[in-house]
mmCIF file with all atom_site columns, C-alpha atoms in Angstrom:
data_model
loop_
_atom_site.group_PDB
_atom_site.id
_atom_site.type_symbol
_atom_site.label_atom_id
_atom_site.label_alt_id
_atom_site.label_comp_id
_atom_site.label_asym_id
_atom_site.label_entity_id
_atom_site.label_seq_id
_atom_site.pdbx_PDB_ins_code
_atom_site.Cartn_x
_atom_site.Cartn_y
_atom_site.Cartn_z
_atom_site.occupancy
_atom_site.B_iso_or_equiv
_atom_site.pdbx_formal_charge
_atom_site.auth_seq_id
_atom_site.auth_comp_id
_atom_site.auth_asym_id
_atom_site.auth_atom_id
_atom_site.pdbx_PDB_model_num
ATOM 1   C CA . MET A 1 1   ? -75.195 -84.604  6.088   1.00 47.00 ? 1   MET A CA 1
ATOM 2   C CA . ALA A 1 2   ? -73.765 -88.109  6.403   1.00 47.00 ? 2   ALA A CA 1
ATOM 3   C CA . LYS A 1 3   ? -75.912 -90.766  7.945   1.00 46.00 ? 3   LYS A CA 1
ATOM 4   C CA . ARG A 1 4   ? -74.688 -91.797  11.377  1.00 47.00 ? 4   ARG A CA 1
ATOM 5   C CA . THR A 1 5   ? -74.070 -95.483  11.921  1.00 45.00 ? 5   THR A CA 1
ATOM 6   C CA . GLU A 1 6   ? -73.306 -97.179  15.201  1.00 48.00 ? 6   GLU A CA 1
ATOM 7   C CA . GLY A 1 7   ? -69.577 -96.728  15.635  1.00 50.00 ? 7   GLY A CA 1
ATOM 8   C CA . GLY A 1 8   ? -68.872 -95.911  12.000  1.00 51.00 ? 8   GLY A CA 1
ATOM 9   C CA . TRP A 1 9   ? -65.549 -96.434  10.280  1.00 51.00 ? 9   TRP A CA 1
ATOM 10  C CA . PHE A 1 10  ? -63.538 -95.547  13.381  1.00 52.00 ? 10  PHE A CA 1
ATOM 11  C CA . ARG A 1 11  ? -65.050 -98.374  15.409  1.00 48.00 ? 11  ARG A CA 1
ATOM 12  C CA . ARG A 1 12  ? -64.622 -100.870 12.552  1.00 48.00 ? 12  ARG A CA 1
ATOM 13  C CA . LEU A 1 13  ? -61.008 -99.842  12.115  1.00 53.00 ? 13  LEU A CA 1
ATOM 14  C CA . PHE A 1 14  ? -60.025 -99.929  15.780  1.00 57.00 ? 14  PHE A CA 1
ATOM 15  C CA . SER A 1 15  ? -62.354 -102.487 17.296  1.00 51.00 ? 15  SER A CA 1
ATOM 16  C CA . ARG A 1 16  ? -61.059 -105.846 18.391  1.00 53.00 ? 16  ARG A CA 1
ATOM 17  C CA . SER A 1 17  ? -62.146 -108.512 15.987  1.00 52.00 ? 17  SER A CA 1
ATOM 18  C CA . THR A 1 18  ? -63.948 -111.504 17.393  1.00 53.00 ? 18  THR A CA 1
ATOM 19  C CA . ALA A 1 19  ? -62.254 -113.713 14.792  1.00 65.00 ? 19  ALA A CA 1
ATOM 20  C CA . GLU A 1 20  ? -59.389 -115.677 16.221  1.00 79.00 ? 20  GLU A CA 1
ATOM 21  C CA . ARG A 1 21  ? -55.957 -114.864 14.792  1.00 87.00 ? 21  ARG A CA 1
ATOM 22  C CA . LEU A 1 22  ? -54.009 -117.561 12.999  1.00 93.00 ? 22  LEU A CA 1
ATOM 23  C CA . ASP A 1 23  ? -51.685 -119.414 15.362  1.00 92.00 ? 23  ASP A CA 1
ATOM 24  C CA . PRO A 1 24  ? -48.226 -119.420 13.709  1.00 92.00 ? 24  PRO A CA 1
ATOM 25  C CA . THR A 1 25  ? -47.268 -122.598 15.586  1.00 91.00 ? 25  THR A CA 1
ATOM 26  C CA . ARG A 1 26  ? -50.031 -124.739 14.067  1.00 92.00 ? 26  ARG A CA 1
ATOM 27  C CA . ASP A 1 27  ? -48.661 -127.892 12.513  1.00 90.00 ? 27  ASP A CA 1
ATOM 28  C CA . ASP A 1 28  ? -51.165 -127.967 9.641   1.00 93.00 ? 28  ASP A CA 1
ATOM 29  C CA . LEU A 1 29  ? -49.818 -124.850 7.901   1.00 96.00 ? 29  LEU A CA 1
ATOM 30  C CA . VAL A 1 30  ? -48.901 -125.294 4.239   1.00 96.00 ? 30  VAL A CA 1
ATOM 31  C CA . THR A 1 31  ? -47.183 -122.932 1.821   1.00 96.00 ? 31  THR A CA 1
ATOM 32  C CA . VAL A 1 32  ? -49.854 -121.306 -0.345  1.00 97.00 ? 32  VAL A CA 1
ATOM 33  C CA . ALA A 1 33  ? -47.652 -118.684 -2.027  1.00 97.00 ? 33  ALA A CA 1
ATOM 34  C CA . SER A 1 34  ? -43.931 -118.048 -2.302  1.00 95.00 ? 34  SER A CA 1
ATOM 35  C CA . CYS A 1 35  ? -41.464 -115.967 -4.243  1.00 95.00 ? 35  CYS A CA 1
ATOM 36  C CA . PHE A 1 36  ? -37.693 -116.204 -4.313  1.00 92.00 ? 36  PHE A CA 1
ATOM 37  C CA . ASP A 1 37  ? -37.258 -114.122 -7.481  1.00 91.00 ? 37  ASP A CA 1
ATOM 38  C CA . ASP A 1 38  ? -36.824 -110.348 -7.093  1.00 88.00 ? 38  ASP A CA 1
ATOM 39  C CA . ALA A 1 39  ? -38.156 -109.756 -10.598 1.00 91.00 ? 39  ALA A CA 1
ATOM 40  C CA . GLN A 1 40  ? -41.504 -111.450 -9.956  1.00 94.00 ? 40  GLN A CA 1
ATOM 41  C CA . ALA A 1 41  ? -44.346 -109.175 -8.840  1.00 96.00 ? 41  ALA A CA 1
ATOM 42  C CA . CYS A 1 42  ? -46.322 -110.034 -5.709  1.00 96.00 ? 42  CYS A CA 1
ATOM 43  C CA . SER A 1 43  ? -49.543 -109.587 -7.684  1.00 97.00 ? 43  SER A CA 1
ATOM 44  C CA . ALA A 1 44  ? -48.480 -112.276 -10.174 1.00 97.00 ? 44  ALA A CA 1
ATOM 45  C CA . VAL A 1 45  ? -47.479 -114.658 -7.393  1.00 97.00 ? 45  VAL A CA 1
ATOM 46  C CA . LEU A 1 46  ? -50.774 -114.170 -5.558  1.00 97.00 ? 46  LEU A CA 1
ATOM 47  C CA . ASP A 1 47  ? -52.834 -114.499 -8.759  1.00 96.00 ? 47  ASP A CA 1
ATOM 48  C CA . GLU A 1 48  ? -51.227 -117.872 -9.376  1.00 96.00 ? 48  GLU A CA 1
ATOM 49  C CA . ALA A 1 49  ? -51.588 -118.867 -5.709  1.00 96.00 ? 49  ALA A CA 1
ATOM 50  C CA . ALA A 1 50  ? -55.346 -118.302 -5.928  1.00 94.00 ? 50  ALA A CA 1
ATOM 51  C CA . ARG A 1 51  ? -55.560 -120.826 -8.795  1.00 95.00 ? 51  ARG A CA 1
ATOM 52  C CA . THR A 1 52  ? -53.160 -123.600 -7.755  1.00 94.00 ? 52  THR A CA 1
ATOM 53  C CA . GLN A 1 53  ? -53.173 -126.152 -4.955  1.00 94.00 ? 53  GLN A CA 1
ATOM 54  C CA . PRO A 1 54  ? -52.921 -125.563 -2.104  1.00 94.00 ? 54  PRO A CA 1
ATOM 55  C CA . VAL A 1 55  ? -55.123 -122.550 -2.807  1.00 93.00 ? 55  VAL A CA 1
ATOM 56  C CA . TRP A 1 56  ? -54.436 -119.231 -1.085  1.00 95.00 ? 56  TRP A CA 1
ATOM 57  C CA . THR A 1 57  ? -57.563 -117.881 0.624   1.00 93.00 ? 57  THR A CA 1
ATOM 58  C CA . GLU A 1 58  ? -57.386 -114.117 0.171   1.00 92.00 ? 58  GLU A CA 1
ATOM 59  C CA . ALA A 1 59  ? -59.722 -113.138 3.018   1.00 91.00 ? 59  ALA A CA 1
ATOM 60  C CA . SER A 1 60  ? -57.996 -115.309 5.637   1.00 94.00 ? 60  SER A CA 1
ATOM 61  C CA . ASP A 1 61  ? -54.890 -114.682 7.705   1.00 96.00 ? 61  ASP A CA 1
ATOM 62  C CA . VAL A 1 62  ? -51.560 -115.974 6.466   1.00 96.00 ? 62  VAL A CA 1
ATOM 63  C CA . LEU A 1 63  ? -48.270 -116.471 8.223   1.00 97.00 ? 63  LEU A CA 1
ATOM 64  C CA . LEU A 1 64  ? -46.059 -114.239 6.076   1.00 97.00 ? 64  LEU A CA 1
ATOM 65  C CA . ARG A 1 65  ? -42.393 -115.214 6.334   1.00 97.00 ? 65  ARG A CA 1
ATOM 66  C CA . HIS A 1 66  ? -39.440 -113.266 4.951   1.00 97.00 ? 66  HIS A CA 1
ATOM 67  C CA . HIS A 1 67  ? -36.202 -115.207 4.491   1.00 96.00 ? 67  HIS A CA 1
ATOM 68  C CA . LEU A 1 68  ? -33.094 -113.079 4.987   1.00 96.00 ? 68  LEU A CA 1
ATOM 69  C CA . LEU A 1 69  ? -29.363 -113.734 5.013   1.00 94.00 ? 69  LEU A CA 1
ATOM 70  C CA . LEU A 1 70  ? -27.520 -111.408 7.378   1.00 95.00 ? 70  LEU A CA 1
ATOM 71  C CA . PRO A 1 71  ? -24.080 -111.125 8.947   1.00 96.00 ? 71  PRO A CA 1
ATOM 72  C CA . ALA A 1 72  ? -24.289 -112.924 12.305  1.00 96.00 ? 72  ALA A CA 1
ATOM 73  C CA . HIS A 1 73  ? -23.597 -109.748 14.307  1.00 96.00 ? 73  HIS A CA 1
ATOM 74  C CA . GLU A 1 74  ? -26.588 -107.964 12.671  1.00 97.00 ? 74  GLU A CA 1
ATOM 75  C CA . VAL A 1 75  ? -29.290 -110.564 13.370  1.00 97.00 ? 75  VAL A CA 1
ATOM 76  C CA . GLU A 1 76  ? -30.315 -109.307 16.809  1.00 97.00 ? 76  GLU A CA 1
ATOM 77  C CA . ASP A 1 77  ? -30.568 -105.687 15.651  1.00 97.00 ? 77  ASP A CA 1
ATOM 78  C CA . ALA A 1 78  ? -32.593 -106.616 12.559  1.00 97.00 ? 78  ALA A CA 1
ATOM 79  C CA . ALA A 1 79  ? -34.979 -108.721 14.645  1.00 98.00 ? 79  ALA A CA 1
ATOM 80  C CA . SER A 1 80  ? -35.410 -105.855 17.096  1.00 97.00 ? 80  SER A CA 1
ATOM 81  C CA . VAL A 1 81  ? -36.233 -103.354 14.350  1.00 97.00 ? 81  VAL A CA 1
ATOM 82  C CA . ALA A 1 82  ? -38.671 -105.759 12.663  1.00 97.00 ? 82  ALA A CA 1
ATOM 83  C CA . ALA A 1 83  ? -40.374 -106.421 16.014  1.00 97.00 ? 83  ALA A CA 1
ATOM 84  C CA . GLN A 1 84  ? -41.534 -102.795 15.994  1.00 97.00 ? 84  GLN A CA 1
ATOM 85  C CA . ASP A 1 85  ? -43.766 -103.761 13.046  1.00 95.00 ? 85  ASP A CA 1
ATOM 86  C CA . GLY A 1 86  ? -45.081 -106.941 14.661  1.00 96.00 ? 86  GLY A CA 1
ATOM 87  C CA . TYR A 1 87  ? -42.541 -109.387 13.241  1.00 97.00 ? 87  TYR A CA 1
ATOM 88  C CA . GLU A 1 88  ? -41.004 -112.137 15.295  1.00 97.00 ? 88  GLU A CA 1
ATOM 89  C CA . VAL A 1 89  ? -38.127 -114.464 14.589  1.00 97.00 ? 89  VAL A CA 1
ATOM 90  C CA . GLY A 1 90  ? -39.411 -117.724 13.175  1.00 96.00 ? 90  GLY A CA 1
ATOM 91  C CA . PRO A 1 91  ? -37.751 -121.099 12.982  1.00 94.00 ? 91  PRO A CA 1
ATOM 92  C CA . ASN A 1 92  ? -35.091 -121.464 10.300  1.00 88.00 ? 92  ASN A CA 1
ATOM 93  C CA . VAL A 1 93  ? -36.384 -123.131 7.184   1.00 85.00 ? 93  VAL A CA 1
ATOM 94  C CA . GLU A 1 94  ? -34.292 -125.246 4.869   1.00 81.00 ? 94  GLU A CA 1
ATOM 95  C CA . LEU A 1 95  ? -34.614 -123.733 1.401   1.00 75.00 ? 95  LEU A CA 1
ATOM 96  C CA . ALA A 1 96  ? -33.924 -125.699 -1.760  1.00 67.00 ? 96  ALA A CA 1
ATOM 97  C CA . ASP A 1 97  ? -30.778 -124.589 -3.577  1.00 63.00 ? 97  ASP A CA 1
ATOM 98  C CA . SER A 1 98  ? -32.694 -124.408 -6.833  1.00 54.00 ? 98  SER A CA 1
ATOM 99  C CA . GLU A 1 99  ? -35.037 -121.629 -5.652  1.00 54.00 ? 99  GLU A CA 1
ATOM 100 C CA . GLY A 1 100 ? -33.396 -118.670 -7.385  1.00 56.00 ? 100 GLY A CA 1
ATOM 101 C CA . TYR A 1 101 ? -30.307 -116.624 -6.742  1.00 61.00 ? 101 TYR A CA 1
ATOM 102 C CA . ARG A 1 102 ? -28.405 -117.168 -3.488  1.00 72.00 ? 102 ARG A CA 1
ATOM 103 C CA . PRO A 1 103 ? -26.341 -114.118 -2.576  1.00 79.00 ? 103 PRO A CA 1
ATOM 104 C CA . LYS A 1 104 ? -23.106 -114.436 -0.649  1.00 83.00 ? 104 LYS A CA 1
ATOM 105 C CA . VAL A 1 105 ? -22.972 -112.624 2.685   1.00 87.00 ? 105 VAL A CA 1
ATOM 106 C CA . ASP A 1 106 ? -19.800 -112.647 4.782   1.00 86.00 ? 106 ASP A CA 1
ATOM 107 C CA . ASP A 1 107 ? -20.497 -114.580 7.980   1.00 87.00 ? 107 ASP A CA 1
ATOM 108 C CA . GLY A 1 108 ? -24.073 -114.861 6.687   1.00 89.00 ? 108 GLY A CA 1
ATOM 109 C CA . VAL A 1 109 ? -26.704 -116.641 8.742   1.00 93.00 ? 109 VAL A CA 1
ATOM 110 C CA . PRO A 1 110 ? -30.325 -117.220 7.757   1.00 93.00 ? 110 PRO A CA 1
ATOM 111 C CA . LEU A 1 111 ? -33.044 -115.283 9.550   1.00 96.00 ? 111 LEU A CA 1
ATOM 112 C CA . VAL A 1 112 ? -36.780 -115.819 9.183   1.00 97.00 ? 112 VAL A CA 1
ATOM 113 C CA . LEU A 1 113 ? -38.976 -112.882 10.168  1.00 98.00 ? 113 LEU A CA 1
ATOM 114 C CA . GLN A 1 114 ? -42.676 -113.683 10.325  1.00 97.00 ? 114 GLN A CA 1
ATOM 115 C CA . ARG A 1 115 ? -46.026 -112.216 11.276  1.00 97.00 ? 115 ARG A CA 1
ATOM 116 C CA . VAL A 1 116 ? -49.684 -113.051 10.876  1.00 97.00 ? 116 VAL A CA 1
ATOM 117 C CA . GLN A 1 117 ? -51.684 -110.783 8.575   1.00 95.00 ? 117 GLN A CA 1
ATOM 118 C CA . VAL A 1 118 ? -54.229 -110.715 5.786   1.00 94.00 ? 118 VAL A CA 1
ATOM 119 C CA . LEU A 1 119 ? -52.225 -110.648 2.581   1.00 95.00 ? 119 LEU A CA 1
ATOM 120 C CA . ASP A 1 120 ? -52.800 -108.663 -0.605  1.00 95.00 ? 120 ASP A CA 1
ATOM 121 C CA . ALA A 1 121 ? -50.455 -107.678 -3.420  1.00 96.00 ? 121 ALA A CA 1
ATOM 122 C CA . LEU A 1 122 ? -49.940 -104.086 -2.254  1.00 96.00 ? 122 LEU A CA 1
ATOM 123 C CA . HIS A 1 123 ? -49.043 -104.966 1.332   1.00 94.00 ? 123 HIS A CA 1
ATOM 124 C CA . CYS A 1 124 ? -46.950 -107.909 0.223   1.00 96.00 ? 124 CYS A CA 1
ATOM 125 C CA . SER A 1 125 ? -44.949 -105.602 -2.040  1.00 96.00 ? 125 SER A CA 1
ATOM 126 C CA . GLN A 1 126 ? -44.550 -103.007 0.707   1.00 96.00 ? 126 GLN A CA 1
ATOM 127 C CA . GLU A 1 127 ? -43.323 -105.591 3.204   1.00 96.00 ? 127 GLU A CA 1
ATOM 128 C CA . ARG A 1 128 ? -40.974 -107.076 0.626   1.00 96.00 ? 128 ARG A CA 1
ATOM 129 C CA . SER A 1 129 ? -39.422 -103.624 0.098   1.00 96.00 ? 129 SER A CA 1
ATOM 130 C CA . ARG A 1 130 ? -39.224 -103.005 3.826   1.00 96.00 ? 130 ARG A CA 1
ATOM 131 C CA . MET A 1 131 ? -37.335 -106.274 4.328   1.00 97.00 ? 131 MET A CA 1
ATOM 132 C CA . ALA A 1 132 ? -34.973 -105.465 1.450   1.00 96.00 ? 132 ALA A CA 1
ATOM 133 C CA . GLY A 1 133 ? -34.081 -102.159 3.096   1.00 97.00 ? 133 GLY A CA 1
ATOM 134 C CA . LEU A 1 134 ? -33.685 -103.791 6.494   1.00 97.00 ? 134 LEU A CA 1
ATOM 135 C CA . ALA A 1 135 ? -31.288 -106.389 5.092   1.00 97.00 ? 135 ALA A CA 1
ATOM 136 C CA . GLN A 1 136 ? -29.359 -103.999 2.857   1.00 96.00 ? 136 GLN A CA 1
ATOM 137 C CA . ARG A 1 137 ? -28.649 -101.540 5.686   1.00 97.00 ? 137 ARG A CA 1
ATOM 138 C CA . ARG A 1 138 ? -27.063 -104.417 7.606   1.00 97.00 ? 138 ARG A CA 1
ATOM 139 C CA . GLY A 1 139 ? -24.940 -105.817 4.793   1.00 96.00 ? 139 GLY A CA 1
ATOM 140 C CA . GLY A 1 140 ? -27.327 -108.688 4.103   1.00 95.00 ? 140 GLY A CA 1
ATOM 141 C CA . ALA A 1 141 ? -29.817 -109.799 1.494   1.00 94.00 ? 141 ALA A CA 1
ATOM 142 C CA . VAL A 1 142 ? -33.381 -111.007 1.199   1.00 94.00 ? 142 VAL A CA 1
ATOM 143 C CA . LEU A 1 143 ? -33.759 -114.480 -0.263  1.00 93.00 ? 143 LEU A CA 1
ATOM 144 C CA . GLY A 1 144 ? -37.537 -114.359 -0.670  1.00 94.00 ? 144 GLY A CA 1
ATOM 145 C CA . TRP A 1 145 ? -40.875 -114.728 1.072   1.00 96.00 ? 145 TRP A CA 1
ATOM 146 C CA . ASP A 1 146 ? -43.601 -117.276 1.541   1.00 96.00 ? 146 ASP A CA 1
ATOM 147 C CA . ALA A 1 147 ? -47.114 -117.334 2.958   1.00 97.00 ? 147 ALA A CA 1
ATOM 148 C CA . LEU A 1 148 ? -48.645 -120.200 4.903   1.00 97.00 ? 148 LEU A CA 1
ATOM 149 C CA . GLN A 1 149 ? -52.268 -121.016 5.723   1.00 96.00 ? 149 GLN A CA 1
ATOM 150 C CA . PRO A 1 150 ? -53.950 -124.040 7.290   1.00 95.00 ? 150 PRO A CA 1
ATOM 151 C CA . ALA A 1 151 ? -54.401 -126.912 4.879   1.00 88.00 ? 151 ALA A CA 1
ATOM 152 C CA . GLN A 1 152 ? -57.935 -126.994 3.500   1.00 81.00 ? 152 GLN A CA 1
ATOM 153 C CA . PRO A 1 153 ? -59.810 -130.296 3.365   1.00 73.00 ? 153 PRO A CA 1
ATOM 154 C CA . ASP A 1 154 ? -59.810 -131.692 -0.151  1.00 62.00 ? 154 ASP A CA 1
ATOM 155 C CA . ALA A 1 155 ? -63.255 -130.973 -1.628  1.00 48.00 ? 155 ALA A CA 1
ATOM 156 C CA . ALA A 1 156 ? -62.974 -133.958 -3.979  1.00 47.00 ? 156 ALA A CA 1
ATOM 157 C CA . SER A 1 157 ? -62.618 -136.424 -1.110  1.00 45.00 ? 157 SER A CA 1
ATOM 158 C CA . GLY A 1 158 ? -65.616 -135.033 0.811   1.00 44.00 ? 158 GLY A CA 1
#
């Protein structure tokens, strides 16, 4: 017979955490991981992000942003569908032209869909696929994704 613990797995899974969620409007957020290459695996991107500055902190929340290019008349519908999974429309971000392939979309407008979550390679890959399907069904394309966390104080200067 299994040992009974106070609340067990159900309570841990569904309880409200006392940790404060990352505020996506903070002005000290920096890009800790990004990928604008469909051929690059999320696991490889996150492995590198854990070793390079600014370092991605695996156990902490990130602001995960997906950058899409959609026909203008599809933006509202795509945002509505993504909102069902906790995504909200984020501010448009100017992306460098050199960051990989830029597909052409008739009447294409950029759309940033973002949400706060703890990031790992599996969930990153799942969300990347979800966004690809969302864009493709609307005649658009996914440009890539990035993850932001608060800037960490430089340990060398402390």
